[in-house]
XYZ file of N, CA and C in Angstrom:
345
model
N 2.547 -11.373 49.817
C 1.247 -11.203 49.197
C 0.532 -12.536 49.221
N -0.528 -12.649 49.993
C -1.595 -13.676 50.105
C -2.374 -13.992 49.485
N -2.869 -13.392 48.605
C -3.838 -13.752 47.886
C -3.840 -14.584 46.281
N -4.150 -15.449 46.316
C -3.976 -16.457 44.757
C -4.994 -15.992 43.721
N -4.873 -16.164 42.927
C -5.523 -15.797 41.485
C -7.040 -16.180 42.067
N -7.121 -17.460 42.223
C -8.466 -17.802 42.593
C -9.439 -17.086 43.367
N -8.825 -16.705 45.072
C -9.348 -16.027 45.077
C -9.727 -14.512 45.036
N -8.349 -13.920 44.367
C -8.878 -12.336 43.805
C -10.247 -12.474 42.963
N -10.020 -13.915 41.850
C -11.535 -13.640 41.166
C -12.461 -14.284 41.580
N -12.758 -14.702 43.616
C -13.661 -14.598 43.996
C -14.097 -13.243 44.444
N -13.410 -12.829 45.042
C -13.114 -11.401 45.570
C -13.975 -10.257 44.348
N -13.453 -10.623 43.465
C -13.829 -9.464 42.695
C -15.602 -10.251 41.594
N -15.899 -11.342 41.855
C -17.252 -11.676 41.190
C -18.023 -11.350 42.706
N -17.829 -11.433 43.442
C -18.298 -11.218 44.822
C -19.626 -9.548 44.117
N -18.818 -8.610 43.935
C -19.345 -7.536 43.544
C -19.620 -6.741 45.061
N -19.010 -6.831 45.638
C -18.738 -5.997 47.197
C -18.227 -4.920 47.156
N -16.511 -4.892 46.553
C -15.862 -4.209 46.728
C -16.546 -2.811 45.958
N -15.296 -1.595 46.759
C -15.601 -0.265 45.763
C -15.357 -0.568 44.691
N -15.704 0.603 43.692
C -15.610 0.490 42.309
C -13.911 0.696 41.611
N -13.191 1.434 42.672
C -11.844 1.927 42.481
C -11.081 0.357 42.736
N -11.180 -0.006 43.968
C -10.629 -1.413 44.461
C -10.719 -2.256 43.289
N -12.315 -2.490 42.909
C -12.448 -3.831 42.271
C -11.893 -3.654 40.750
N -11.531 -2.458 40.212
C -11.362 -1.752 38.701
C -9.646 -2.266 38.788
N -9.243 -1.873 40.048
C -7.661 -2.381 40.294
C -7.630 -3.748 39.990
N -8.072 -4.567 40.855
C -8.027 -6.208 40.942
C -8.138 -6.436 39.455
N -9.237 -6.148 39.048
C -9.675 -6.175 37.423
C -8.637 -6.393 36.599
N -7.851 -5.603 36.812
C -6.631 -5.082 35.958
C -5.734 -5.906 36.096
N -5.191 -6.104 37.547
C -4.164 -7.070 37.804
C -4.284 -8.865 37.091
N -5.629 -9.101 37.108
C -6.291 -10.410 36.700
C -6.322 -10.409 35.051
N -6.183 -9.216 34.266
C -6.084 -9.523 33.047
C -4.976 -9.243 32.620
N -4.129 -8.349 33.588
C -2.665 -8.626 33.037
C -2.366 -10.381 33.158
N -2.960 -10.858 34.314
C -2.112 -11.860 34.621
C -2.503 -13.193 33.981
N -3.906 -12.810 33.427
C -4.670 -13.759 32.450
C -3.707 -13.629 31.056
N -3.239 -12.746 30.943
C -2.209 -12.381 29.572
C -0.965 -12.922 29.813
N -0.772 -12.836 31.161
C 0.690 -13.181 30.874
C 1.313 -14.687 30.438
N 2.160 -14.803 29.848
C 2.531 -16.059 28.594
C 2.728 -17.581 29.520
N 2.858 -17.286 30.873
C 3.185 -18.271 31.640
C 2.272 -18.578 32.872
N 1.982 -19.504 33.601
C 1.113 -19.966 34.521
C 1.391 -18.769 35.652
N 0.104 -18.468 36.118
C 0.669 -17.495 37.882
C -0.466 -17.934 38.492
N -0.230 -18.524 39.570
C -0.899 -18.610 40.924
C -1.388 -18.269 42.117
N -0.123 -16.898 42.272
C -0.672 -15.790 43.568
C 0.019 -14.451 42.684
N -0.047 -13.804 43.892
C 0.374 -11.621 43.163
C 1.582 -11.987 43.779
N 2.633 -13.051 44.928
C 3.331 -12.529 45.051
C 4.589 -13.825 43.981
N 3.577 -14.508 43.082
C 4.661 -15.124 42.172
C 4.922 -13.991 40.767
N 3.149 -13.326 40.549
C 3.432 -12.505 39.895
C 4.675 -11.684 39.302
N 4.417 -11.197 41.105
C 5.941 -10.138 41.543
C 7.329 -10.336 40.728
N 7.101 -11.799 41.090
C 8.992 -12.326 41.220
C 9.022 -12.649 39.766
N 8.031 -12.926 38.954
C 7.824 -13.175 37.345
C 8.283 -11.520 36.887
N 7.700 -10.772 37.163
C 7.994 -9.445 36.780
C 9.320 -8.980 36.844
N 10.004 -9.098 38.011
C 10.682 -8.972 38.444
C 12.402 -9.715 38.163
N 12.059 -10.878 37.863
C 12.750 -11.724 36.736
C 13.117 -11.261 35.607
N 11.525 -10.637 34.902
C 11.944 -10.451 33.553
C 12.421 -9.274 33.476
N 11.868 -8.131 34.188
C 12.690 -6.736 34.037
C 13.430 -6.310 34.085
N 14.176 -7.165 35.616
C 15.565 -6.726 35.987
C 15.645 -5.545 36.820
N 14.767 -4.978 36.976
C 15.194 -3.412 37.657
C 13.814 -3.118 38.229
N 14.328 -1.984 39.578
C 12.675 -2.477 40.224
C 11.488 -1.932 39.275
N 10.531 -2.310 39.608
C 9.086 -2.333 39.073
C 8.172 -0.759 38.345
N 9.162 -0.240 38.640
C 8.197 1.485 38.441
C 7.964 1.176 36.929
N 6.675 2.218 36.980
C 6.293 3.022 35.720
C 7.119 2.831 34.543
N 8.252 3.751 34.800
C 9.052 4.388 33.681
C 9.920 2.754 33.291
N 10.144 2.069 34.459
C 11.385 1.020 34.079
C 10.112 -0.723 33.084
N 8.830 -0.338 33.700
C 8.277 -1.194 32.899
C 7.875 -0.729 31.687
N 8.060 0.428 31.336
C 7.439 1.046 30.242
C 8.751 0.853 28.944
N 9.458 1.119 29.323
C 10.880 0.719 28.724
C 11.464 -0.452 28.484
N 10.997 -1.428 30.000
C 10.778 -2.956 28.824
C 9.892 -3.144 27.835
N 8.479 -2.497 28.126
C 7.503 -2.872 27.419
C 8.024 -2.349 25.421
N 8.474 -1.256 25.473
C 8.866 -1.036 24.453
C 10.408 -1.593 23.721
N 11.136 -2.422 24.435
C 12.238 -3.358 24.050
C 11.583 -4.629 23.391
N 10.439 -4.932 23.649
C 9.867 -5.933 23.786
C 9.218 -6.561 22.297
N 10.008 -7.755 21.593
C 9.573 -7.728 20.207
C 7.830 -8.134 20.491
N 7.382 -7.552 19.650
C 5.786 -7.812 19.271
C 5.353 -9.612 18.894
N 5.893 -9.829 17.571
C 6.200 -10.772 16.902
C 6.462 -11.779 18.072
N 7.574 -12.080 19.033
C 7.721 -13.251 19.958
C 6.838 -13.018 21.023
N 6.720 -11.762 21.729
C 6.571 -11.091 23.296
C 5.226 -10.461 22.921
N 3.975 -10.841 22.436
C 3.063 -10.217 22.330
C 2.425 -10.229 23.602
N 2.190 -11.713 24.591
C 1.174 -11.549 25.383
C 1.894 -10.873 26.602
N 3.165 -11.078 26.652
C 3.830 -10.131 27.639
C 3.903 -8.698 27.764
N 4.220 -8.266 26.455
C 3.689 -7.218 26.299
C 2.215 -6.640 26.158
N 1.324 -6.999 26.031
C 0.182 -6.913 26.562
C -0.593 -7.053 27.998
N 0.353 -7.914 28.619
C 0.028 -8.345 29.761
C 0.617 -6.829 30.536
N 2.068 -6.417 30.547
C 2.412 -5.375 31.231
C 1.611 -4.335 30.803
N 1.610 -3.902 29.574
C 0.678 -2.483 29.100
C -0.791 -2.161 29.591
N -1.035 -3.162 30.542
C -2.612 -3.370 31.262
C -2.113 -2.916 32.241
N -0.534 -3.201 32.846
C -0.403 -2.644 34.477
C -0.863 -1.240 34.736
N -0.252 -0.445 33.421
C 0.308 0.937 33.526
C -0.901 1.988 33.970
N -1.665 1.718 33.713
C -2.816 2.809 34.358
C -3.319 1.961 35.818
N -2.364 1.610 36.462
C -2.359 1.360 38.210
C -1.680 2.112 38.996
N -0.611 3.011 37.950
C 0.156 3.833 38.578
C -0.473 5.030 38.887
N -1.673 5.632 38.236
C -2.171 6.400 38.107
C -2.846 6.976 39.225
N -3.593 5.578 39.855
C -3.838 5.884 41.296
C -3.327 5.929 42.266
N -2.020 5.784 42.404
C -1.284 6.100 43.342
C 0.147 6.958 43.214
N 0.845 7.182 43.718
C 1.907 8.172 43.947
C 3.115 7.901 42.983
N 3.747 8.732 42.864
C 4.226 8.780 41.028
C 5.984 8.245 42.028
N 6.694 7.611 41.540
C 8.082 6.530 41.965
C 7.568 5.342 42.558
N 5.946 4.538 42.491
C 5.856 3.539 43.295
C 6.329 2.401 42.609
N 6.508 1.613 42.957
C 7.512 0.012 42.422
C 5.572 -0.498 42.296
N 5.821 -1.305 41.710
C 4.388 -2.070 41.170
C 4.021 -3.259 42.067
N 5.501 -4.150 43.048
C 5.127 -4.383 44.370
C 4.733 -3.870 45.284
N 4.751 -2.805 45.444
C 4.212 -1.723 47.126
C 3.012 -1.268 46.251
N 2.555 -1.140 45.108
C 1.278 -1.407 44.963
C -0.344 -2.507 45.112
N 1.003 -3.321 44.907
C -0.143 -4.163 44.574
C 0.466 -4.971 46.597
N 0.541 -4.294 47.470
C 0.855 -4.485 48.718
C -0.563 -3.438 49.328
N -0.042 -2.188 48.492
C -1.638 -1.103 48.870
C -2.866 -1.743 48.554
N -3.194 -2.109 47.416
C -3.768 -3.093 47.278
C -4.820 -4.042 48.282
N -3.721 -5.208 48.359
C -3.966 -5.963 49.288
C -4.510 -5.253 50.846
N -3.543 -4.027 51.183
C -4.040 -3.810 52.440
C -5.514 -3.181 52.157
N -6.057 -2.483 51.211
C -7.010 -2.104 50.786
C -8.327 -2.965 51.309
N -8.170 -4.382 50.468
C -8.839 -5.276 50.478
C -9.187 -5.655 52.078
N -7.551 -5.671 52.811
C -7.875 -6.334 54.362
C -9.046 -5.350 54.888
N -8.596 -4.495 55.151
C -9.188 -2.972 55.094
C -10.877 -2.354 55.221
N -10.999 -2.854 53.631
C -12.434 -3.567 53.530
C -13.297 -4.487 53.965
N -12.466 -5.980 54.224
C -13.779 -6.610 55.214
C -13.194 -6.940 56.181
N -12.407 -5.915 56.738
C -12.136 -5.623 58.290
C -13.609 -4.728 58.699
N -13.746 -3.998 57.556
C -14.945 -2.897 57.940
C -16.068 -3.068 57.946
N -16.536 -4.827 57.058
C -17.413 -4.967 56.720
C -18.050 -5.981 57.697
């Protein structure tokens, strides 16, 4: 995954993209604005997620950390993931939250390939 924080939120002040695309990015940028520790691209994101969960990325397995998750210590983490969860929505129900945010990206190429 290529793309760094920076410029997804050029990408997305740009105001180009569709409304579905840019509502995604949106999302990913305030989980990641939440999350408790520095991130620099989607694919350190990944491996941050991925670290902390332990098990791959779906729906059901982040939803189940999210609720292990004390409030009191783990607030912005838990806030940060509970922003992912309506990303699953648009796409196909067992996806890992990496091969999303991979759809994603190809989305984006996609777009100003076309443009």
């Amino acid at each position: 995954m290529k793309y760094s924080i920076e410029s997804l939120i050029d990408i997305v002040s740009s105001g180009k993209l569709p409304v579905l695309l840019d509502g995604d990015i949106q999302v990913i940028l305030n989980s990641i604005n939440d999350w408790p520790n520095p991130v620099e691209s989607l694919d350190v994101f990944v491996r941050l997620l991925s670290q902390s969960i332990d098990s791959p990325l779906t729906q059901i397995n982040i939803e189940k950390y999210i609720w292990g998750l004390d409030p009191k210590t783990n607030a912005w983490e838990k806030e940060s993931l509970t922003q992912l969860i309506p990303l699953f929505s648009h796409y196909h129900d067992g996806a890992t939250l990496d091969k999303l945010f991979s759809k994603i990206e190809k989305e984006l190429e996609a777009f100003y390939e076309a443009t």
